[in-house]
Amino acid sequence: MKLVGKTAVVTGAASGIGWATAETLAAAEACVIVADIARDQGEAAASTLQKKGFKAEYVHLDVTDDMSIAKFTETVQAKMGGADIVVNGAGWGQIKAFWDMPLDVWSKIVALNLVGPMKLVKSFLPKMMERNSGKIVNVSSDAGRVGSSGETVYAGAKGGLIAFTKSLAREVARYNINVNCVCPGPTETPLLFAVPEKHLEAFKRAIPFRRFGKPQEVADAILFFVSSRSDYITGQVLSVNGGLTMVG
Ligand SMILES: NC(=O)c1ccc[n+]([C@@H]2O[C@H](COP(=O)([O-])OP(=O)(O)OC[C@H]3O[C@@H](n4cnc5c(N)ncnc54)[C@H](O)[C@@H]3O)[C@@H](O)[C@H]2O)c1
């Protein structure tokens, strides 16, 4: 699957699933904009890709900050004339009982996993509509499909991202823009390894394949959704989870 001549914005590209996605899309010959709040890690990620001979550049982005989104979009428009592909990979959550979670943590979770991705998409849409083409992939979570104890606010935000994906897919189909969603199950990234050991063991026992996912396995699903192989697929939700959930 080749992405020659395409510009791909990947948020959260400094780590985990975002990083695997950035590397995969760059290897498919897209020019990848490594978008992340972590400047040092983001610059290092872009430089690693460049050293491999891939086209990549780091542009700072805080998905939870309107000014940052505006500046980011302006920079990408100026340098690349817009984005052909937007992958909303940045995300974060915390495991805590719903009633114990402080409101400021709620706000961060909703801003990062739902409202920020919606704003980023809105900022890149006009150019995609003008060009009559585009691919948008939102990284949600199985938590957003089936719920997850201790991740109630996160699940709410990720569920919102799924509903956003489907509705937007309907609205922008007339502009030849595909909007799809990938839901990782527990995947081997720094985010997962922040979860207490006892939860990790329980997760693993519940997965039919009895192992966690690898970031590359999620990136491969994202590659499919941003490539021409999925031109007739929109508004869909694909779990990459070793069979943990099987939603009909
Ligand atoms: N790892 C899992 O088990 C798992 C499971 C389900 C869903 N997910 C989802 O997959 C996505 C990627 O997660 P991951 O596991 O690779 O996490 P990760 O922590 O390895 O990477 C997340 C990246 O997002 C960046 N980021 C955080 N806040 C940001 C902000 N405000 N603006 C821009 N960038 C920001 C971080 O700097 C980091 O580079 C997230 O949306 C996450 O919710 C992960």
mmCIF file of C-alpha atoms and ligand atoms in Angstrom, residues 12-18 35-38 61-64 89-92 112-113 139-142 154 158 184-187 189-192, ligand 1:
data_model
loop_
_atom_site.group_PDB
_atom_site.id
_atom_site.type_symbol
_atom_site.label_atom_id
_atom_site.label_comp_id
_atom_site.label_asym_id
_atom_site.label_seq_id
_atom_site.Cartn_x
_atom_site.Cartn_y
_atom_site.Cartn_z
ATOM 1 C CA GLY A 12 0.714 11.405 19.284
ATOM 2 C CA ALA A 13 3.428 10.349 16.846
ATOM 3 C CA ALA A 14 6.252 10.592 19.383
ATOM 4 C CA SER A 15 5.289 7.373 21.152
ATOM 5 C CA GLY A 16 3.495 4.055 21.031
ATOM 6 C CA ILE A 17 0.774 3.568 18.428
ATOM 7 C CA GLY A 18 1.277 7.051 16.941
ATOM 8 C CA ALA A 35 2.496 16.072 15.718
ATOM 9 C CA ASP A 36 2.972 15.789 19.453
ATOM 10 C CA ILE A 37 3.058 17.801 22.652
ATOM 11 C CA ALA A 38 6.383 16.172 23.610
ATOM 12 C CA LEU A 61 0.885 20.362 18.743
ATOM 13 C CA ASP A 62 -1.119 20.374 21.945
ATOM 14 C CA VAL A 63 -4.463 18.879 20.934
ATOM 15 C CA THR A 64 -6.128 20.366 24.023
ATOM 16 C CA GLY A 89 -3.590 9.121 17.631
ATOM 17 C CA ALA A 90 -2.906 11.248 20.710
ATOM 18 C CA GLY A 91 -4.875 10.110 23.731
ATOM 19 C CA TRP A 92 -4.614 9.438 27.418
ATOM 20 C CA LEU A 112 -7.599 15.109 24.612
ATOM 21 C CA ASN A 113 -9.677 12.139 23.470
ATOM 22 C CA VAL A 139 -7.928 6.126 17.308
ATOM 23 C CA SER A 140 -10.594 5.298 19.849
ATOM 24 C CA SER A 141 -10.578 2.302 22.208
ATOM 25 C CA ASP A 142 -12.523 -0.838 22.936
ATOM 26 C CA TYR A 154 -12.265 7.889 29.066
ATOM 27 C CA LYS A 158 -13.793 7.422 23.230
ATOM 28 C CA PRO A 184 -7.009 -0.856 20.017
ATOM 29 C CA GLY A 185 -7.349 -3.323 22.835
ATOM 30 C CA PRO A 186 -4.534 -3.376 25.420
ATOM 31 C CA THR A 187 -1.431 -2.589 23.354
ATOM 32 C CA THR A 189 2.919 1.134 24.817
ATOM 33 C CA PRO A 190 3.925 3.433 27.705
ATOM 34 C CA LEU A 191 0.210 4.166 28.225
ATOM 35 C CA LEU A 192 -0.548 0.497 28.924
HETATM 36 N N1 LIG B 1 -2.027 1.342 24.543
HETATM 37 C C1 LIG B 1 -3.239 0.869 24.733
HETATM 38 O O1 LIG B 1 -3.412 -0.161 25.384
HETATM 39 C C2 LIG B 1 -4.434 1.572 24.140
HETATM 40 C C3 LIG B 1 -5.671 0.917 24.202
HETATM 41 C C4 LIG B 1 -6.787 1.541 23.655
HETATM 42 C C5 LIG B 1 -6.660 2.780 23.054
HETATM 43 N N2 LIG B 1 -5.444 3.405 23.026
HETATM 44 C C6 LIG B 1 -5.388 4.707 22.374
HETATM 45 O O2 LIG B 1 -4.345 4.701 21.413
HETATM 46 C C7 LIG B 1 -3.820 6.024 21.259
HETATM 47 C C8 LIG B 1 -2.315 5.989 21.384
HETATM 48 O O3 LIG B 1 -1.991 5.564 22.702
HETATM 49 P P1 LIG B 1 -0.572 4.937 23.088
HETATM 50 O O4 LIG B 1 -0.846 3.737 23.876
HETATM 51 O O5 LIG B 1 0.287 4.858 21.897
HETATM 52 O O6 LIG B 1 -0.065 6.056 24.112
HETATM 53 P P2 LIG B 1 1.368 6.704 24.350
HETATM 54 O O7 LIG B 1 1.284 7.294 25.714
HETATM 55 O O8 LIG B 1 2.470 5.742 24.037
HETATM 56 O O9 LIG B 1 1.432 7.873 23.260
HETATM 57 C C9 LIG B 1 0.564 8.968 23.323
HETATM 58 C C10 LIG B 1 1.238 10.143 22.644
HETATM 59 O O10 LIG B 1 0.324 11.242 22.686
HETATM 60 C C11 LIG B 1 1.048 12.426 23.021
HETATM 61 N N3 LIG B 1 0.162 13.409 23.634
HETATM 62 C C12 LIG B 1 -0.353 13.392 24.888
HETATM 63 N N4 LIG B 1 -1.061 14.500 25.104
HETATM 64 C C13 LIG B 1 -1.013 15.234 23.961
HETATM 65 C C14 LIG B 1 -1.553 16.475 23.583
HETATM 66 N N5 LIG B 1 -2.276 17.219 24.435
HETATM 67 N N6 LIG B 1 -1.331 16.923 22.332
HETATM 68 C C15 LIG B 1 -0.562 16.193 21.467
HETATM 69 N N7 LIG B 1 -0.002 15.021 21.785
HETATM 70 C C16 LIG B 1 -0.234 14.540 23.018
HETATM 71 C C17 LIG B 1 2.103 11.935 24.005
HETATM 72 O O11 LIG B 1 3.169 12.877 24.127
HETATM 73 C C18 LIG B 1 2.508 10.618 23.373
HETATM 74 O O12 LIG B 1 3.556 10.798 22.449
HETATM 75 C C19 LIG B 1 -4.518 6.886 22.311
HETATM 76 O O13 LIG B 1 -5.577 7.581 21.713
HETATM 77 C C20 LIG B 1 -5.039 5.863 23.301
HETATM 78 O O14 LIG B 1 -6.163 6.345 23.993
HETATM 79 C C21 LIG B 1 -4.326 2.824 23.544
#
